[in-house]
CSV table of C-alpha atoms and ligand atoms in Angstrom, one decimal:
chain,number,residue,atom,x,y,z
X,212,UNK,CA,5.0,19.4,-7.8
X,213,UNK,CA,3.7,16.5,-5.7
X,214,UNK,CA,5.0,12.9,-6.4
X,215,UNK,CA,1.4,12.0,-6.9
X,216,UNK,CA,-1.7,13.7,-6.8
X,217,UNK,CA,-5.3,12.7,-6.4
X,218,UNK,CA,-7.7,15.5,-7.6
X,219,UNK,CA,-11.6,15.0,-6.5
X,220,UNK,CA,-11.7,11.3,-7.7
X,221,UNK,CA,-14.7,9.7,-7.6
X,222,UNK,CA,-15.8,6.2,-7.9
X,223,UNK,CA,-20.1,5.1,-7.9
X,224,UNK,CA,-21.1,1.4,-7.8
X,225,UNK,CA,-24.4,2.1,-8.7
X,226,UNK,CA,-26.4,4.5,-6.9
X,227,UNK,CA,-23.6,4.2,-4.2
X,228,UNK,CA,-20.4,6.6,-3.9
X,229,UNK,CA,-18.4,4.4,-2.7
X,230,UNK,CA,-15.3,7.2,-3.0
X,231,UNK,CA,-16.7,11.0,-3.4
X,232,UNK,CA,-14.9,14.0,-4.6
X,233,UNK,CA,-10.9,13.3,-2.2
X,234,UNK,CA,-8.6,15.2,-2.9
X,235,UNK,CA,-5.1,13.3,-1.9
X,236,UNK,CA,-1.2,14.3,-2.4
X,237,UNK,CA,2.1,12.3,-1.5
X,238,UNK,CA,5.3,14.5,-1.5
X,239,UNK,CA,8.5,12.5,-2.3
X,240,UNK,CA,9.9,10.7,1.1
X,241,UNK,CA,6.5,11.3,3.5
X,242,UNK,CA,4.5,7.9,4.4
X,243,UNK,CA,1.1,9.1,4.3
X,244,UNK,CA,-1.7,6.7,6.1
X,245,UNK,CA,-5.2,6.4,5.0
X,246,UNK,CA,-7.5,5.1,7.1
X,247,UNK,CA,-11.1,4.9,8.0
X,248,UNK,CA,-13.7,2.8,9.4
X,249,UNK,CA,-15.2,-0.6,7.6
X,250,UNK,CA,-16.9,0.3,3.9
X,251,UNK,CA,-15.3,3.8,3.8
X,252,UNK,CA,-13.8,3.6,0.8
X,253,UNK,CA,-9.9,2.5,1.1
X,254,UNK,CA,-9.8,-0.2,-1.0
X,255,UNK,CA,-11.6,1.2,-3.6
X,256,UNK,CA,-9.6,4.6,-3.5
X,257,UNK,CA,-6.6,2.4,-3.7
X,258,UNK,CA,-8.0,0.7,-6.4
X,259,UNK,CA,-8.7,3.5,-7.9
X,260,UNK,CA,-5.3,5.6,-7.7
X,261,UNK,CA,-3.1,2.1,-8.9
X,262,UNK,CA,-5.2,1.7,-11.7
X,263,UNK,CA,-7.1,-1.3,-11.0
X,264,UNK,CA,-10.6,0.9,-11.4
X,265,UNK,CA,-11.2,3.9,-13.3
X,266,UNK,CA,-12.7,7.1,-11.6
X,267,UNK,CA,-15.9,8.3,-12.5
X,268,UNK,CA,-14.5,11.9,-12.2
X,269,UNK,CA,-11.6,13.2,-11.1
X,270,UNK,CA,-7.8,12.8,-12.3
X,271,UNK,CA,-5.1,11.1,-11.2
X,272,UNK,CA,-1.3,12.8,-11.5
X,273,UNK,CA,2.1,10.7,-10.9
X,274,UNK,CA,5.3,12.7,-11.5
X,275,UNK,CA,2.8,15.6,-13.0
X,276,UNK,CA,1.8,13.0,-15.2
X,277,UNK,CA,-1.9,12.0,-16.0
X,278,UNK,CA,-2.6,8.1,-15.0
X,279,UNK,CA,-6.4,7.7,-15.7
X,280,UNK,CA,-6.8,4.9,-18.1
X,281,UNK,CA,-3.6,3.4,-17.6
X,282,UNK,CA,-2.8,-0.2,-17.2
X,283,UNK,CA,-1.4,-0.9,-13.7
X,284,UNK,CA,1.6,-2.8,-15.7
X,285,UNK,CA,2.2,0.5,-17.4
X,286,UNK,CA,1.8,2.3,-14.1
X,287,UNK,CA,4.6,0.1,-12.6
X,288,UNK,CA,6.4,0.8,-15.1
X,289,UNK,CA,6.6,4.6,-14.3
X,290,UNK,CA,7.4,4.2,-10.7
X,291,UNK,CA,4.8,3.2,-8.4
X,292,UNK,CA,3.5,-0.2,-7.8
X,293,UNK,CA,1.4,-1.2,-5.1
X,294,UNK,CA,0.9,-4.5,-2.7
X,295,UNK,CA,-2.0,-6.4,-2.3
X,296,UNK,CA,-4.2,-7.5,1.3
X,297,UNK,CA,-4.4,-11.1,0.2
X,298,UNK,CA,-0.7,-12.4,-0.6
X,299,UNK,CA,-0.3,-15.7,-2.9
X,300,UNK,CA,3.2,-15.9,-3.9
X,301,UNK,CA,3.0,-18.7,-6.3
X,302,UNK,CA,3.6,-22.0,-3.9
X,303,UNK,CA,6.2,-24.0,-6.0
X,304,UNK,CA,8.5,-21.4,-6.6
X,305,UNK,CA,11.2,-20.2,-4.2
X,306,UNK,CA,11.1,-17.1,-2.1
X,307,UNK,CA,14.3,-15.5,-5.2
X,308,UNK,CA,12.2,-16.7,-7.7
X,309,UNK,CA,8.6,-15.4,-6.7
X,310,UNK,CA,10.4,-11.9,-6.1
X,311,UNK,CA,12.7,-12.4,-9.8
X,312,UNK,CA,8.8,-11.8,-11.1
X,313,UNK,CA,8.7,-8.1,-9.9
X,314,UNK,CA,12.5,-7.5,-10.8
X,315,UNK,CA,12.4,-9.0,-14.2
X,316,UNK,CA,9.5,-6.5,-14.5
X,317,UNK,CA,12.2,-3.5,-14.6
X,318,UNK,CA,15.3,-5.9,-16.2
X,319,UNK,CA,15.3,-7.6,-18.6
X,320,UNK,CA,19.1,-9.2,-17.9
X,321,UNK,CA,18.9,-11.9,-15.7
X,322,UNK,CA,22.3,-11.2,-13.8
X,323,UNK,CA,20.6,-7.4,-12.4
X,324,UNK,CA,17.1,-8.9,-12.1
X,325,UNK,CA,19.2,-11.5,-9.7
X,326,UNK,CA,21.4,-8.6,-7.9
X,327,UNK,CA,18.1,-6.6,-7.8
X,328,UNK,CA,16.4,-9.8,-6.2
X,329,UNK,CA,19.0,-10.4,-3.4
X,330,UNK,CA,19.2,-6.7,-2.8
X,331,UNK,CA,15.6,-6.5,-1.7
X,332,UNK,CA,15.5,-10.2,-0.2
X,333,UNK,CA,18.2,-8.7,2.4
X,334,UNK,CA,16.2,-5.3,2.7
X,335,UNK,CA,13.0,-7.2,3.9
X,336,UNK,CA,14.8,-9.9,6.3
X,337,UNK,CA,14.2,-13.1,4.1
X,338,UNK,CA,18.0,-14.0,3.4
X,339,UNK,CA,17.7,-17.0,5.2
X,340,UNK,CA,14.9,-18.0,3.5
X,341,UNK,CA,15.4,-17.6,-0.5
X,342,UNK,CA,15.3,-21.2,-0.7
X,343,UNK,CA,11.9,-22.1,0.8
X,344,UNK,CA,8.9,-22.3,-1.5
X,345,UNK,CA,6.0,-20.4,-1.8
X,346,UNK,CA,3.9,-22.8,-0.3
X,347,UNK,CA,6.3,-23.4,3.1
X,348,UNK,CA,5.6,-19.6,4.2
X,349,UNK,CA,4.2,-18.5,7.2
X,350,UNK,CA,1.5,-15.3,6.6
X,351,UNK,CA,4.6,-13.0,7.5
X,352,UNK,CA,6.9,-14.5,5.2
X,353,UNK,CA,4.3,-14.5,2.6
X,354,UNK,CA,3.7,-10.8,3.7
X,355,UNK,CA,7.5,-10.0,2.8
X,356,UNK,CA,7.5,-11.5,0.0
X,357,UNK,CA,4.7,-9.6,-1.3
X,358,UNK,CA,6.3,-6.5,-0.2
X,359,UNK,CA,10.0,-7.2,-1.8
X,360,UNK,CA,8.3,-8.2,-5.3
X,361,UNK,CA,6.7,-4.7,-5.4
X,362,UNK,CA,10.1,-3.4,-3.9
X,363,UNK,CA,12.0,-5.4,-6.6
X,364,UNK,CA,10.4,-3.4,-10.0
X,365,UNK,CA,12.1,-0.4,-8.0
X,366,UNK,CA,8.7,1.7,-7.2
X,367,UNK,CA,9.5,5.4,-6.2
X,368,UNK,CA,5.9,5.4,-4.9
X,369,UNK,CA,4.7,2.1,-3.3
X,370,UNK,CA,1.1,1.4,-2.4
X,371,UNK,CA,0.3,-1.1,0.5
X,372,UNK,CA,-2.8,-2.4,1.4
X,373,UNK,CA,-2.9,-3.5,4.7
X,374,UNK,CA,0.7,-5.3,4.7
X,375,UNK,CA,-0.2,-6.5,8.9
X,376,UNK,CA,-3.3,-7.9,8.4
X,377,UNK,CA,-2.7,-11.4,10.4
X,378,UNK,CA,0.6,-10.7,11.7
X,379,UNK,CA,1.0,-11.3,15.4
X,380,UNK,CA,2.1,-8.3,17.7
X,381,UNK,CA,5.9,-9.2,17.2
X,382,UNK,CA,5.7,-9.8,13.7
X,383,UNK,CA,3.8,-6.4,13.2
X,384,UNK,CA,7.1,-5.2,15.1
X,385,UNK,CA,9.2,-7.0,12.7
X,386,UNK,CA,7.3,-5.3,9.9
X,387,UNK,CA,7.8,-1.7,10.9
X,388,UNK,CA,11.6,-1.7,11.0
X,389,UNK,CA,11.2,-3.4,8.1
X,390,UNK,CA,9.4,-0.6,6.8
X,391,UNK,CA,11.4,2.6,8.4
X,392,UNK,CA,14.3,0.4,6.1
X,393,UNK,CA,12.4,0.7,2.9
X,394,UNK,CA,11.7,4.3,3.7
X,395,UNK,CA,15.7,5.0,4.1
X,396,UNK,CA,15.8,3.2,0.8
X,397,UNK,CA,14.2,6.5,-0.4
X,398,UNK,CA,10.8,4.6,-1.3
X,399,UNK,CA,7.8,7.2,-0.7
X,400,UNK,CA,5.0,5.3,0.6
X,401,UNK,CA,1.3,5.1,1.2
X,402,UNK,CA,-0.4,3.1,3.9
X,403,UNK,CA,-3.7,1.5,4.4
X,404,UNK,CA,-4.2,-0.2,7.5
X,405,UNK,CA,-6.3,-1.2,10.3
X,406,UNK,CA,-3.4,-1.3,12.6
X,407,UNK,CA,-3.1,2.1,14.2
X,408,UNK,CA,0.0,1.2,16.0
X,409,UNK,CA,1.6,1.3,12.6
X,410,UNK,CA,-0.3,4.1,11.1
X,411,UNK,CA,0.7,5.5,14.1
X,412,UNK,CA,4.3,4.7,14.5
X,413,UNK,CA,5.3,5.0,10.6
X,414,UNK,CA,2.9,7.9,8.9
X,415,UNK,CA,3.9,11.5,8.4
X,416,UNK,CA,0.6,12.3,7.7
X,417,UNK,CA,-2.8,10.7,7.5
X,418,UNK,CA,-5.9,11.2,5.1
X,419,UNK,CA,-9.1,9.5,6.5
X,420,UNK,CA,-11.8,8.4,5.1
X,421,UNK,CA,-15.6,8.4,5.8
X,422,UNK,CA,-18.3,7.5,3.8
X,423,UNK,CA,-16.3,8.0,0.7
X,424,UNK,CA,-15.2,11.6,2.0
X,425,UNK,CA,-11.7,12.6,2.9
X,426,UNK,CA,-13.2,14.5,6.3
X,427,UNK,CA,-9.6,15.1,8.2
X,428,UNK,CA,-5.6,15.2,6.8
X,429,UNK,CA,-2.7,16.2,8.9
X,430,UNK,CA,-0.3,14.5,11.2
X,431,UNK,CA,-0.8,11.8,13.7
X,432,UNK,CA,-0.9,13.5,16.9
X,433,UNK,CA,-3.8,16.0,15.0
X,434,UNK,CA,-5.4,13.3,14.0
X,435,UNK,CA,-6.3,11.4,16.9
X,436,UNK,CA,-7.6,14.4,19.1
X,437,UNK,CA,-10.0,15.4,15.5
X,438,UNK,CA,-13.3,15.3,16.6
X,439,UNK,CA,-14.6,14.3,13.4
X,440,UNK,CA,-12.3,11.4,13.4
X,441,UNK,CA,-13.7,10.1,16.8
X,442,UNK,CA,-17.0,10.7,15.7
X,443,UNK,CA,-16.0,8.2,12.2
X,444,UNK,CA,-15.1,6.0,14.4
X,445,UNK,CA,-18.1,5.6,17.1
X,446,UNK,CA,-18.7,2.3,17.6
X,447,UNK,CA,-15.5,0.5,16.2
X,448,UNK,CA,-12.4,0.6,18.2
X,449,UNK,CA,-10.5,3.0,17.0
X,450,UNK,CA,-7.1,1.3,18.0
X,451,UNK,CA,-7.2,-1.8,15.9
X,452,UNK,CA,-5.4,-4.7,17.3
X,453,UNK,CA,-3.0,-6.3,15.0
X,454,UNK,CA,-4.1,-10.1,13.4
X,455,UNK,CA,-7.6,-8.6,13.7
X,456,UNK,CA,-11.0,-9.4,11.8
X,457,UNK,CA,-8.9,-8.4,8.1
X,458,UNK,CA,-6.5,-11.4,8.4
X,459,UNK,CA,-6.3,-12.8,5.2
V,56,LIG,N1,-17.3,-3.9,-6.6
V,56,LIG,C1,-18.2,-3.3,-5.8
V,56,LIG,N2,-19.5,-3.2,-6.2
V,56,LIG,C2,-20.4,-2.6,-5.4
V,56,LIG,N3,-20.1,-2.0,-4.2
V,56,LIG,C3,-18.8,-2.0,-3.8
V,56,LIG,C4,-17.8,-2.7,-4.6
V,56,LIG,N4,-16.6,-2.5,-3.9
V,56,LIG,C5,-16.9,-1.8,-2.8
V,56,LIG,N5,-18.2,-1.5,-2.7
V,56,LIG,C6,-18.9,-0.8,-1.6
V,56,LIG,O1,-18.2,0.5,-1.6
V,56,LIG,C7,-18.1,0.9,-0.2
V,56,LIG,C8,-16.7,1.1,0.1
V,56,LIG,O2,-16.0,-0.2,0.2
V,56,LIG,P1,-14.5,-0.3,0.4
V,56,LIG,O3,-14.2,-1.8,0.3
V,56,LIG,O4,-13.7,0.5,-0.6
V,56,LIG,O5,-14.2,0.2,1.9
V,56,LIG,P2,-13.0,0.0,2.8
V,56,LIG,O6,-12.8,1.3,3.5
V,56,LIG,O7,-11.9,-0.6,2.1
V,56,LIG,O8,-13.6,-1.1,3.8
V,56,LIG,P3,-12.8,-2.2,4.7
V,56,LIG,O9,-12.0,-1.5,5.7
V,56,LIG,O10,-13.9,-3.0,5.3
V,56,LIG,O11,-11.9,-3.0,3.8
V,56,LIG,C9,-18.8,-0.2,0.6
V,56,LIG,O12,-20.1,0.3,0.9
V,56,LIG,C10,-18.8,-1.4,-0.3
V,56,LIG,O13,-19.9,-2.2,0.0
């Protein structure tokens, strides 16, 4: 059985499929990328598969599970919880207490909420910084802290949306060990992102999306020599640079 499964979910705004017919599947440990040129349907498939929108058609299955209809709270609650591209921690709470939100979202004693808290503060490299406010953060500490609040309601599938966007080369750097920790945490992942030094670096396997289509899957090195990828991606540079046109 797959961790999660997406079964040809579809999504219409209109007389425009924005996401038509993908078939999608995460196996417990794998990063899987999705990527895609501009308007092909990312956000909304990730909207669609965390719960945030309901398909027109199609199912979606976590831990063998039926999801559709589902509020995302109920959907964190079952294990897989996703990130978001613009990050607003609240800006007069500190970094602990911006992240206690996710963990008191999975304890309800304050002590393990806490021990939860610091666990992922360390995990993410913001230690030093449990004390600053929302508001003092640079993008990539706001980035992190976005990423240890999802970490901290203890996902076993976590969703990111495009956790680079506006990170300078180093701090993408920074960001990928980061990553590769969470994944030794055991934390099964999906990624979308611009950045194809990430995607790259970090995914197992890759889904991409075209015009709402899921038109190649496979690994990494597959992926980039698909002609049907290269086609996707006439016209736009295929290797995104990192702080790009999708900081936020
Ligand atoms: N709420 C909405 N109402 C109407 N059309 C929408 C809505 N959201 C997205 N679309 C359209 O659906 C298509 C897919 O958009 P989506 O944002 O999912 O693509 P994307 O791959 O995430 O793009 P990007 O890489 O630019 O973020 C686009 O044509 C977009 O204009």
């Amino acid at each position: 059985m797959s961790l999660f499964e997406a079964r040809k979910v579809t999504k219409r705004f209109g007389g425009l499929t924005a996401v038509n017919a993908v078939d999608f599947n995460v196996q417990q440990g794998e990063i899987v990328g999705l990527i895609g040129p501009n308007g092909a349907g990312k956000t909304t498939f990730f909207n669609v598969i965390s719960g945030f929108m309901k398909p027109d058609e199609g199912d979606v299955r976590f831990l063998g599970d039926s999801i559709v209809g589902h509020k995302p709270s109920d959907i964190c609650k079952r294990g897989m919880t996703r990130t978001f591209q613009i990050v607003k921690p609240f800006p007069e709470m500190t970094v602990t207490d911006n992240i206690l939100v996710g963990a008191f979202n999975h304890h309800r004693d304050a002590a393990t909420a806490n021990k939860k808290a610091r666990e992922v503060m360390e995990l993410v490299g913001l230690g030093a910084q449990a004390e600053k406010l929302g508001r003092e953060l640079t993008v990539a500490g706001r980035k992190r802290v976005e990423l240890a609040k999802a970490l901290a309601t203890e996902p076993k599938l976590m969703l990111l949306d495009e956790v680079m966007a506006g990170l300078t080369p180093s701090e993408v750097t920074g960001m990928i060990e980061v990553l590769g920790r969470v994944r030794e945490a055991g934390v099964t992942m999906v990624i979308v992102e611009h950045v194809m030094q990430v995607i790259m670096n970090l995914s197992d396997r890759i889904y991409v999306l075209h015009h709402g289509e899921a038109i190649a899957e496979g690994s990494p090195k597959s992926i980039t020599s698909d002609p049907r990828v290269m086609e996707a991606y006439l016209g736009e540079s295929f290797v995104a640079e990192p702080g790009g046109e999708h900081a936020s």
